[in-house]
Every structure is written in structure tokens, then in C-alpha cells.
CSV table of C-alpha atoms in Angstrom, one decimal:
chain,number,residue,atom,x,y,z
B,28,MET,CA,37.9,116.8,-92.6
B,29,THR,CA,39.6,113.4,-92.9
B,30,LYS,CA,38.4,110.5,-90.8
B,31,GLN,CA,39.7,110.8,-87.3
B,32,ASP,CA,42.4,108.3,-86.2
B,33,PRO,CA,41.7,107.5,-82.6
B,34,TYR,CA,45.2,106.2,-82.0
B,35,ALA,CA,47.2,108.9,-83.9
B,36,ALA,CA,49.1,110.2,-80.8
B,37,LEU,CA,49.8,106.7,-79.6
B,38,ARG,CA,51.8,106.0,-82.7
B,39,ILE,CA,54.5,108.3,-81.4
B,40,LYS,CA,56.9,106.4,-79.1
B,41,GLU,CA,58.0,109.4,-77.1
B,42,PHE,CA,54.4,110.3,-76.4
B,43,ASN,CA,53.8,106.8,-75.0
B,44,ILE,CA,56.7,107.3,-72.6
B,45,PHE,CA,55.3,110.6,-71.6
B,46,LEU,CA,51.9,108.9,-70.9
B,47,PHE,CA,53.4,106.1,-68.8
B,48,MET,CA,55.4,108.7,-66.8
B,49,ARG,CA,52.3,110.7,-66.2
B,50,LEU,CA,50.3,107.6,-65.3
B,51,LEU,CA,52.8,106.7,-62.5
B,52,LEU,CA,53.0,110.3,-61.2
B,53,VAL,CA,49.3,111.0,-61.1
B,54,PHE,CA,48.5,107.5,-59.7
B,55,GLY,CA,50.8,108.3,-56.8
B,56,TRP,CA,49.6,111.9,-56.5
B,57,SER,CA,46.0,110.9,-56.4
B,58,MET,CA,46.6,108.2,-53.9
B,59,GLN,CA,48.6,110.6,-51.7
B,60,PHE,CA,45.8,113.2,-51.9
B,61,ILE,CA,43.0,110.9,-50.5
B,62,VAL,CA,45.3,109.2,-48.0
B,63,ILE,CA,46.3,112.6,-46.5
B,64,GLU,CA,42.7,113.7,-46.4
B,65,TRP,CA,41.7,110.5,-44.6
B,66,GLN,CA,44.5,110.9,-42.1
B,67,VAL,CA,43.8,114.5,-41.4
B,68,TYR,CA,40.1,114.0,-40.8
B,69,SER,CA,40.8,110.9,-38.7
B,70,LEU,CA,43.1,113.0,-36.5
B,71,THR,CA,40.7,116.0,-36.2
B,72,LYS,CA,37.1,114.9,-37.0
B,73,ASP,CA,36.7,118.5,-38.2
B,74,PRO,CA,35.7,119.1,-41.9
B,75,LEU,CA,37.3,122.5,-41.7
B,76,SER,CA,40.7,120.8,-41.4
B,77,LEU,CA,40.1,119.4,-44.9
B,78,GLY,CA,39.3,122.8,-46.2
B,79,ILE,CA,42.6,124.0,-44.7
B,80,ILE,CA,44.5,121.4,-46.8
B,81,GLY,CA,43.0,123.1,-49.9
B,82,LEU,CA,43.8,126.6,-48.7
B,83,MET,CA,47.5,125.6,-47.9
B,84,GLU,CA,47.9,124.4,-51.5
B,85,ILE,CA,46.1,127.3,-53.3
B,86,ILE,CA,48.0,130.1,-51.7
B,87,PRO,CA,51.4,129.3,-53.3
B,88,ALA,CA,49.8,127.8,-56.4
B,89,PHE,CA,47.8,130.9,-57.2
B,90,THR,CA,50.4,133.5,-56.3
B,91,MET,CA,53.2,131.7,-58.3
B,92,ALA,CA,51.1,130.8,-61.3
B,93,LEU,CA,51.9,133.7,-63.7
B,94,PHE,CA,55.6,133.7,-62.7
B,95,ALA,CA,55.8,130.0,-63.2
B,96,GLY,CA,54.3,130.4,-66.7
B,97,HIS,CA,57.0,132.9,-67.6
B,98,ILE,CA,59.7,130.6,-66.4
B,99,VAL,CA,58.3,127.6,-68.3
B,100,ASP,CA,58.2,129.6,-71.6
B,101,LYS,CA,61.9,130.6,-71.1
B,102,ARG,CA,63.2,127.1,-70.0
B,103,GLU,CA,63.8,123.7,-71.5
B,104,LYS,CA,60.7,121.7,-70.7
B,105,ARG,CA,62.0,118.1,-70.1
B,106,ASN,CA,64.6,119.1,-67.5
B,107,LEU,CA,62.1,121.5,-65.8
B,108,LEU,CA,59.6,118.7,-65.5
B,109,ALA,CA,62.3,116.3,-64.0
B,110,LEU,CA,63.2,119.0,-61.5
B,111,CYS,CA,59.6,119.4,-60.4
B,112,ILE,CA,59.1,115.6,-60.0
B,113,ALA,CA,62.3,115.4,-58.0
B,114,ALA,CA,61.1,118.1,-55.6
B,115,PHE,CA,57.7,116.3,-55.4
B,116,SER,CA,59.4,113.1,-54.3
B,117,LEU,CA,60.8,114.9,-51.3
B,118,ILE,CA,57.2,115.9,-50.3
B,119,SER,CA,56.1,112.3,-50.7
B,120,LEU,CA,59.0,111.2,-48.5
B,121,GLY,CA,58.1,113.8,-45.9
B,122,LEU,CA,54.5,112.8,-45.7
B,123,PHE,CA,55.5,109.2,-45.3
B,124,LEU,CA,57.7,110.1,-42.4
B,125,LEU,CA,55.0,112.2,-40.8
B,126,THR,CA,52.7,109.1,-40.7
B,127,TRP,CA,55.3,106.5,-39.7
B,128,PRO,CA,54.6,105.5,-36.1
B,129,LYS,CA,58.3,105.1,-35.4
B,130,ILE,CA,58.9,108.8,-36.3
B,131,VAL,CA,55.8,110.5,-34.8
B,132,ALA,CA,55.3,108.4,-31.7
B,133,GLY,CA,54.7,110.8,-28.9
B,134,TRP,CA,54.1,113.8,-31.2
B,135,SER,CA,51.0,115.9,-30.6
B,136,THR,CA,48.2,116.0,-33.2
B,137,SER,CA,48.9,119.7,-33.8
B,138,LYS,CA,52.6,119.1,-34.6
B,139,ILE,CA,51.7,116.4,-37.1
B,140,LEU,CA,49.1,118.6,-38.7
B,141,TYR,CA,51.4,121.5,-39.0
B,142,GLY,CA,54.0,119.3,-40.7
B,143,ILE,CA,51.4,118.0,-43.2
B,144,TYR,CA,50.1,121.5,-43.9
B,145,ALA,CA,53.7,122.7,-44.5
B,146,LEU,CA,54.4,119.9,-47.1
B,147,VAL,CA,51.1,120.6,-48.8
B,148,PHE,CA,52.1,124.3,-49.0
B,149,PHE,CA,55.3,123.3,-50.7
B,150,GLY,CA,53.4,121.0,-53.0
B,151,GLY,CA,51.2,124.0,-54.0
B,152,PHE,CA,54.4,125.9,-55.0
B,153,LEU,CA,55.3,123.0,-57.3
B,154,ARG,CA,51.8,122.7,-58.6
B,155,ALA,CA,52.2,126.1,-60.2
B,156,PHE,CA,55.0,124.7,-62.4
B,157,PHE,CA,53.6,121.2,-63.2
B,158,GLY,CA,50.6,122.3,-65.3
B,159,PRO,CA,52.3,124.7,-67.6
B,160,THR,CA,55.3,122.4,-68.1
B,161,ILE,CA,53.2,119.4,-69.0
B,162,PHE,CA,50.9,121.4,-71.2
B,163,SER,CA,53.9,122.9,-73.1
B,164,LEU,CA,55.7,119.6,-73.3
B,165,ILE,CA,52.8,117.8,-75.0
B,166,ALA,CA,52.8,120.4,-77.8
B,167,LEU,CA,56.6,119.7,-78.4
B,168,ILE,CA,56.2,115.9,-78.6
B,169,VAL,CA,53.3,115.6,-81.1
B,170,PRO,CA,52.6,117.5,-84.4
B,171,LYS,CA,50.0,120.2,-84.3
B,172,LYS,CA,47.5,118.3,-86.5
B,173,ILE,CA,47.0,115.7,-83.7
B,174,TYR,CA,46.9,118.1,-80.8
B,175,PRO,CA,43.2,117.3,-80.0
B,176,ASN,CA,43.9,113.5,-80.0
B,177,ALA,CA,47.0,114.0,-77.8
B,178,ALA,CA,45.0,116.1,-75.4
B,179,THR,CA,42.3,113.5,-75.2
B,180,TRP,CA,44.8,110.6,-74.5
B,181,SER,CA,46.8,112.7,-72.0
B,182,THR,CA,43.7,113.7,-70.1
B,183,SER,CA,42.4,110.2,-70.2
B,184,THR,CA,45.7,108.9,-68.8
B,185,TRP,CA,45.5,111.4,-66.1
B,186,LYS,CA,42.0,110.4,-65.2
B,187,THR,CA,42.8,106.7,-65.4
B,188,ALA,CA,45.6,107.2,-63.0
B,189,ALA,CA,43.3,109.3,-60.8
B,190,VAL,CA,40.7,106.5,-60.6
B,191,LEU,CA,43.2,103.8,-59.9
B,192,GLY,CA,44.9,106.0,-57.3
B,193,ALA,CA,41.6,106.9,-55.6
B,194,LEU,CA,40.4,103.3,-55.6
B,195,PHE,CA,43.6,101.7,-54.4
B,196,GLY,CA,44.3,104.5,-52.0
B,197,GLY,CA,41.1,103.7,-50.1
B,198,PHE,CA,41.8,100.0,-50.1
B,199,PHE,CA,45.5,100.4,-49.2
B,200,ILE,CA,44.5,102.4,-46.1
B,201,SER,CA,42.7,99.3,-44.9
B,202,TRP,CA,45.2,96.7,-46.2
B,203,LEU,CA,48.6,98.4,-45.6
B,204,GLY,CA,48.0,101.4,-43.4
B,205,VAL,CA,48.5,105.1,-44.1
B,206,ASP,CA,52.3,105.1,-43.6
B,207,LYS,CA,53.1,102.1,-46.0
B,208,THR,CA,50.7,103.5,-48.6
B,209,LEU,CA,52.6,106.8,-48.6
B,210,CYS,CA,55.9,104.9,-48.9
B,211,LEU,CA,54.5,103.3,-52.0
B,212,VAL,CA,53.6,106.8,-53.4
B,213,PHE,CA,57.2,107.8,-52.9
B,214,ILE,CA,58.5,104.8,-54.9
B,215,LEU,CA,56.0,105.6,-57.8
B,216,VAL,CA,57.2,109.2,-57.9
B,217,VAL,CA,60.8,108.1,-58.1
B,218,LEU,CA,60.0,105.8,-61.0
B,219,SER,CA,58.2,108.6,-62.9
B,220,PHE,CA,61.3,110.7,-62.4
B,221,ILE,CA,63.5,108.1,-64.0
B,222,LEU,CA,61.1,107.7,-67.0
B,223,THR,CA,61.3,111.5,-67.6
B,224,PHE,CA,64.8,111.1,-68.9
B,225,GLN,CA,63.6,108.8,-71.7
B,226,ILE,CA,62.1,111.9,-73.3
B,227,LYS,CA,64.5,114.1,-75.3
B,228,LYS,CA,65.2,117.7,-74.5
B,229,LYS,CA,63.0,120.1,-76.4
B,230,PRO,CA,63.7,123.5,-78.1
B,231,ILE,CA,62.8,126.7,-76.4
B,232,LEU,CA,60.3,128.5,-78.6
B,233,ASN,CA,60.1,131.8,-76.7
B,234,LYS,CA,63.5,133.5,-77.5
B,235,LYS,CA,62.7,137.0,-76.3
B,236,VAL,CA,65.9,137.5,-74.5
B,237,GLY,CA,65.8,140.3,-71.9
B,238,GLU,CA,62.0,140.7,-72.0
B,239,PRO,CA,60.9,142.3,-68.8
B,240,ILE,CA,59.0,139.9,-66.6
B,241,ALA,CA,56.1,142.3,-66.2
B,242,ASP,CA,55.7,142.6,-70.0
B,243,SER,CA,55.8,138.8,-70.3
B,244,LEU,CA,53.2,138.2,-67.7
B,245,LYS,CA,51.0,141.0,-69.1
B,246,ALA,CA,51.1,139.4,-72.5
B,247,GLY,CA,49.8,136.1,-71.3
B,248,VAL,CA,47.0,137.5,-69.2
B,249,THR,CA,46.0,139.9,-72.0
B,250,PHE,CA,45.9,137.1,-74.6
B,251,VAL,CA,43.5,135.0,-72.4
B,252,PHE,CA,41.2,137.9,-71.5
B,253,ASN,CA,41.0,139.0,-75.2
B,254,ASN,CA,40.0,135.5,-76.3
B,255,LYS,CA,36.3,135.1,-75.3
B,256,ALA,CA,36.3,131.4,-76.1
B,257,ILE,CA,39.2,130.6,-73.8
B,258,LEU,CA,38.0,133.1,-71.1
B,259,GLY,CA,34.5,131.7,-71.2
B,260,ALA,CA,35.6,128.1,-71.0
B,261,LEU,CA,38.0,128.8,-68.1
B,262,THR,CA,35.5,130.8,-66.2
B,263,LEU,CA,32.8,128.2,-66.6
B,264,ASP,CA,35.1,125.4,-65.3
B,265,MET,CA,36.4,127.5,-62.5
B,266,ILE,CA,33.0,128.3,-61.0
B,267,ALA,CA,31.8,124.7,-61.5
B,268,VAL,CA,34.9,123.3,-59.7
B,269,LEU,CA,34.8,126.0,-57.0
B,270,PHE,CA,31.2,125.3,-55.9
B,271,GLY,CA,30.5,121.9,-57.4
B,272,GLY,CA,33.5,120.0,-56.2
B,273,THR,CA,32.8,117.3,-53.6
B,274,VAL,CA,36.1,115.4,-53.4
B,275,ALA,CA,37.4,117.4,-50.5
B,276,ILE,CA,34.6,116.3,-48.2
B,277,LEU,CA,34.0,112.7,-49.4
B,278,SER,CA,35.7,111.5,-46.3
B,279,VAL,CA,33.0,113.2,-44.3
B,280,PHE,CA,30.3,111.4,-46.3
B,281,ALA,CA,32.2,108.1,-46.1
B,282,GLN,CA,32.6,108.2,-42.3
B,283,ASP,CA,29.6,110.2,-41.0
B,284,VAL,CA,26.8,110.4,-43.6
B,285,LEU,CA,26.8,107.1,-45.5
B,286,GLU,CA,29.1,105.2,-43.0
B,287,VAL,CA,30.8,103.1,-45.6
B,288,GLY,CA,34.4,103.2,-44.2
B,289,SER,CA,37.7,103.5,-46.1
B,290,GLU,CA,36.7,101.0,-48.8
B,291,GLY,CA,33.5,103.0,-49.6
B,292,PHE,CA,35.6,106.2,-49.5
B,293,GLY,CA,37.9,104.7,-52.2
B,294,ILE,CA,35.0,103.6,-54.3
B,295,MET,CA,33.4,107.0,-54.2
B,296,ASN,CA,36.6,108.7,-55.2
B,297,ALA,CA,37.1,106.2,-58.0
B,298,SER,CA,33.6,106.5,-59.4
B,299,ILE,CA,34.2,110.1,-60.2
B,300,SER,CA,37.3,109.4,-62.3
B,301,LEU,CA,35.8,106.2,-63.8
B,302,GLY,CA,33.0,108.3,-65.2
B,303,SER,CA,35.5,110.7,-66.7
B,304,ILE,CA,37.5,107.8,-68.3
B,305,VAL,CA,34.5,106.4,-70.0
B,306,THR,CA,33.6,109.7,-71.8
B,307,MET,CA,37.2,110.6,-72.5
B,308,PHE,CA,37.9,107.3,-74.3
B,309,ALA,CA,34.6,107.8,-76.2
B,310,THR,CA,35.8,111.2,-77.4
B,311,THR,CA,38.8,109.5,-79.2
B,312,TYR,CA,36.2,108.0,-81.5
B,313,ILE,CA,33.5,110.7,-81.4
B,314,PRO,CA,34.9,114.2,-82.2
B,315,ILE,CA,33.8,117.1,-80.1
B,316,SER,CA,34.6,119.7,-82.7
B,317,HIS,CA,31.0,120.2,-83.9
B,318,LYS,CA,28.9,122.6,-81.7
B,319,THR,CA,31.8,122.6,-79.2
B,320,GLY,CA,30.5,125.5,-77.0
B,321,LYS,CA,27.0,124.0,-76.6
B,322,LYS,CA,28.5,120.6,-75.6
B,323,LEU,CA,30.6,122.3,-73.0
B,324,LEU,CA,27.7,124.1,-71.5
B,325,ILE,CA,25.5,121.0,-71.5
B,326,SER,CA,28.2,118.9,-69.8
B,327,VAL,CA,28.7,121.3,-67.0
B,328,PHE,CA,24.9,121.6,-66.5
B,329,ILE,CA,24.7,117.8,-66.1
B,330,PHE,CA,27.6,118.0,-63.7
B,331,GLY,CA,25.7,120.4,-61.5
B,332,ILE,CA,22.6,118.2,-61.5
B,333,SER,CA,24.6,115.1,-60.5
B,334,ILE,CA,26.2,117.0,-57.6
B,335,ILE,CA,22.8,118.0,-56.2
B,336,GLY,CA,21.7,114.3,-56.6
B,337,PHE,CA,24.7,113.1,-54.6
B,338,GLY,CA,24.1,115.6,-51.8
B,339,LEU,CA,20.5,114.5,-51.5
B,340,SER,CA,21.2,110.8,-51.6
B,341,ASN,CA,21.3,108.6,-48.5
B,342,LEU,CA,21.9,105.4,-50.4
B,343,PHE,CA,25.5,104.4,-51.2
B,344,TRP,CA,24.8,103.0,-54.7
B,345,VAL,CA,22.9,106.1,-55.6
B,346,SER,CA,25.7,108.3,-54.4
B,347,VAL,CA,28.2,106.3,-56.4
B,348,LEU,CA,26.0,106.6,-59.5
B,349,MET,CA,25.7,110.4,-59.1
B,350,LEU,CA,29.5,110.7,-58.6
B,351,PHE,CA,30.0,108.6,-61.8
B,352,ILE,CA,27.7,110.9,-63.8
B,353,SER,CA,29.5,113.9,-62.4
B,354,GLY,CA,32.8,112.5,-63.5
B,355,ALA,CA,31.4,111.6,-67.0
B,356,ALA,CA,30.2,115.2,-67.5
B,357,ASP,CA,33.4,116.6,-66.1
B,358,GLY,CA,35.4,114.5,-68.5
B,359,VAL,CA,33.7,116.0,-71.5
B,360,SER,CA,34.3,119.5,-70.0
B,361,MET,CA,38.0,118.9,-69.5
B,362,ILE,CA,38.6,117.4,-73.0
B,363,ILE,CA,36.8,120.4,-74.6
B,364,ARG,CA,38.7,122.9,-72.5
B,365,GLN,CA,42.1,121.3,-73.2
B,366,THR,CA,41.3,121.2,-76.9
B,367,ILE,CA,40.3,124.8,-77.0
B,368,LEU,CA,43.6,125.8,-75.2
B,369,GLN,CA,45.8,123.6,-77.5
B,370,LEU,CA,44.2,124.9,-80.7
B,371,LYS,CA,43.9,128.6,-79.7
B,372,THR,CA,47.3,129.1,-77.9
B,373,PRO,CA,50.5,130.3,-79.8
B,374,ASP,CA,53.5,128.1,-79.2
B,375,ASP,CA,55.6,130.8,-77.6
B,376,MET,CA,52.9,131.5,-75.0
B,377,ARG,CA,51.8,128.0,-73.9
B,378,GLY,CA,53.5,128.3,-70.4
B,379,ARG,CA,51.8,131.6,-69.6
B,380,VAL,CA,48.4,130.7,-71.0
B,381,SER,CA,48.5,127.4,-69.1
B,382,SER,CA,49.4,129.3,-65.9
B,383,VAL,CA,46.3,131.5,-66.3
B,384,ASN,CA,44.4,128.2,-66.8
B,385,SER,CA,45.9,127.0,-63.5
B,386,MET,CA,44.8,130.2,-61.8
B,387,PHE,CA,41.3,129.8,-63.1
B,388,VAL,CA,40.8,126.0,-62.9
B,389,GLY,CA,43.7,124.3,-61.2
B,390,SER,CA,43.7,126.7,-58.2
B,391,SER,CA,39.9,126.5,-58.0
B,392,ASN,CA,40.3,122.8,-57.0
B,393,GLU,CA,42.1,123.8,-53.8
B,394,LEU,CA,39.9,126.9,-53.2
B,395,GLY,CA,36.9,124.6,-53.9
B,396,ALA,CA,38.2,122.3,-51.2
B,397,PHE,CA,38.4,125.2,-48.8
B,398,GLU,CA,34.9,126.3,-49.8
B,399,SER,CA,33.5,122.8,-49.4
B,400,GLY,CA,35.1,122.5,-45.9
B,401,VAL,CA,33.7,125.8,-44.8
B,402,ALA,CA,30.2,125.1,-46.3
B,403,ALA,CA,30.1,121.7,-44.6
B,404,LYS,CA,31.1,123.3,-41.3
B,405,ILE,CA,28.4,126.1,-41.6
B,406,MET,CA,25.6,124.3,-43.4
B,407,GLY,CA,26.4,120.7,-42.8
B,408,PRO,CA,27.8,118.4,-45.5
B,409,VAL,CA,24.5,117.7,-47.3
B,410,ALA,CA,23.3,121.3,-47.5
B,411,GLY,CA,26.8,122.4,-48.5
B,412,VAL,CA,27.0,120.0,-51.5
B,413,VAL,CA,23.5,120.9,-52.7
B,414,PHE,CA,24.3,124.6,-52.5
B,415,GLY,CA,27.4,124.0,-54.6
B,416,GLY,CA,25.4,122.2,-57.2
B,417,CYS,CA,22.8,125.0,-57.5
B,418,MET,CA,25.6,127.6,-57.9
B,419,THR,CA,27.0,125.5,-60.7
B,420,LEU,CA,23.7,125.5,-62.6
B,421,LEU,CA,23.3,129.2,-62.1
B,422,THR,CA,26.8,129.8,-63.6
B,423,VAL,CA,26.0,127.7,-66.7
B,424,LEU,CA,22.8,129.6,-67.4
B,425,THR,CA,24.5,133.0,-66.9
B,426,ILE,CA,27.6,132.2,-69.1
B,427,GLY,CA,25.4,130.6,-71.7
B,428,ALA,CA,23.3,133.7,-72.0
B,429,LYS,CA,26.1,136.3,-71.8
B,430,ASN,CA,29.0,134.7,-73.7
B,431,THR,CA,27.7,134.1,-77.2
B,432,VAL,CA,31.2,133.4,-78.6
B,433,LEU,CA,31.6,130.4,-76.3
B,434,ARG,CA,28.0,129.3,-76.8
B,435,ASP,CA,28.3,129.3,-80.6
B,436,LEU,CA,31.9,128.0,-80.7
B,437,ASP,CA,32.7,125.3,-83.3
B,438,LEU,CA,36.2,124.0,-83.7
B,439,ARG,CA,35.9,122.3,-87.0
B,440,ASP,CA,37.7,125.1,-88.9
B,441,ASP,CA,40.6,125.1,-86.5
B,442,MET,CA,41.0,121.3,-86.7
B,443,ASN,CA,40.8,121.3,-90.5
B,444,ALA,CA,43.5,124.0,-90.6
B,445,TYR,CA,45.9,121.8,-88.6
B,446,GLU,CA,45.1,118.6,-90.5
B,447,ASN,CA,46.0,120.4,-93.8
B,448,GLU,CA,49.5,121.3,-92.5
B,449,ASP,CA,52.4,119.3,-93.9
């Protein structure tokens, strides 16, 4: 294998435009997520209400996932992404209006909550299309031989935007207020929409005209379930996110357990993404192709340990450190999973395979939010987080023992094959 160029993907102008567009979009999305969670918990003081946010998003995201992948594979990707962003801007505008005192003055708490939940539900519908579209678009912007490098930079950009959005979201709640912060989100989404049109239209690689939808969806699901490396990676990440996710109830820890306010809430959110960014940028210099499966299992195991540490901590700086470590471990996991998907997925099935990925991993974020809210309601926030971390460790041990294909996975041959292409 030739020496890895850590900036290979960044030498492509269109890919840089894509990264900047995604930076603005995810920055706004991330900020909107924590601001809405803060607002909902402030209105209700009930952790179950945070779980309902996740439930409202997962229902449409999960049920539409496979159909969305079919649509993505059949449609031009640039325009489809622009359409999704335009629709998302309407959600951001709606959330801003629902928190603007001039609009909701005199409204009951229930009426405001129902409005927020309805917009989150619509966002879940769009979520089903975002993942497959972005995943497919990346593969059409960069050559195959630098897929792993492009996946690393794309995921790093996403996490960078997430850490900035989480950090500034918490501070902006204090500095600007909830309504003005959501207005800023709307502006950022509109800017990302404009940038999308700096990317050229891309060819449609799936040209099976008239293929029945049922056959198309079955082909995508069958491919994933027949590939033990992909199936194992998705299952591992799904269970870890489902039980080990703490983001949904960080507002509970910020307000009631650690008592650190909105600034501490922003710092805790940001520390997770900051940990991911550190490891993601490191992987641009340090390849993960050797002993890939073992590295994936180890990273998720460390993630589970750190989640338990966070749940047991009653010191703010220790909690931030544990969240940072969880983000660092999760960053390695995400890079490896995205690399496996990019290298193992045929071009004409990227939308459908990414949709299955969304069902496994993307939807588990929202289902995990619901699980975290329910666990916090039943067990209390501390016991609920510790339980989730223990379930993550059990999952790693089980998959590591049962799925030998994933455990012994080594991507060096796949990467060499792409590097040798013209």
C-alpha cells in the first residue's frame, strides 16, 4: 500500500464545498437539537418528555427508511439533497415561531409541546432521506481510491459542527434566549441550501427502470444481512447507541444532578463531540485498515466503560472527561463503520444500504433517546445511564464471541484494490 495522503479528499474543490455545506447544516441541526431539549425540559420538568422527542422522530425515520433508500437510488442526488434542506428550513422556522414570545404568548404548555412534537415528527420523515442522500453523494464526488479518506473528513466535519453547535447552543440559550437561537438556526440552514447548488448534478447509477419497489427494497436488505462484516458493525453500533446514549438526558444531569446550568449543559454536549473530533482527525494520519474488526470492538467497549463512569460521577470535570472519552471511542467506531460501508457497498445500492444503516444506527439515536428518558423515569438518571453502559459492554462481548467475520476483519486488501485502480 502506498503512503496515505491525509488531505487527498480535500484536494477536490467540490468536496470542500460539500464539507462547508454540511458544516453549516449540522451546526444548525445540532444547536437546534439541544435548544429544543432544553426548552421542552424547562417547560415540563419531566425526563419522559425528552424521551418522547426521540420517539416522535424515530417513528417516521424508521418506517420510511427503506422506501427512502429506494428513492435515493433512483433520483439525482444533488437536487434531492437541496429539497431535503429546503424542507428542513421550514421546520427550523416553525420551531423558532413556537418559541417566540410574541407568537406563543397565552398559549398553554400542552399546545406548545404538541407543536414541537409535530415538527420533530416531520423532521424524522426528512431524516430518512438525509443519510442515504449524503452517503450516496460523497461516493459521486470523490474517486473510489480515496473513499476512506473522504469518509473520515466528512464524519470529522459532521462532528466538528456537532461540537460547535452543542457548545454554542448551550451558551446562546443564556446569551440570546431560545427564540433568537432558533432564528439563527433557520439562517444557517438557508445558507447551506444555497451552497448545495455549487455542487454539480450527479449521474443516476441505478438504471433499473420499472423495477418493483418490493424487489428493490428486498435487494438492499438481503445484501446487508448476507454481509456479516456490515451486519455485525451495524448491530454493534445500534445496541451501543440504543443503551449507551446519554445525550437525550444531559439536560437532566445539567439541571438536577450536577446543577451546572445551560453553560455546563453546552460544555457536556460539546465534550462528546470534541472527543470524536480528536480521534477522527488522528485517523487521517493513522490508518484503521489493519485489524479493523478488533479496533471496532475495543472502541465500543471503551465507550461503554466511559458511559458507566459518567453515570457514577458527581463531579462536573470528571463527568466532562468521561463524556470526552465516550466521544473519542465513538469517533473511532463511526469512522470504521463508515469505511466498511463505503468499501463494501456497490454503487447502485448505496441509497438502500445507507437506509438500512439508518434503521440500525440512525434510528437507534432516537429510540435510544426514548429508552434513556424511560430509564431515567423508572430508575432515576444515574441508574439509567449505568444500566445502559453495562448493556453496551455485554453487547460487545457477545458480538465479539459470535461474529468471527467482524472480529477478524482487515480492510487492507479492499483499500489496496481501490488504490490500484486508474
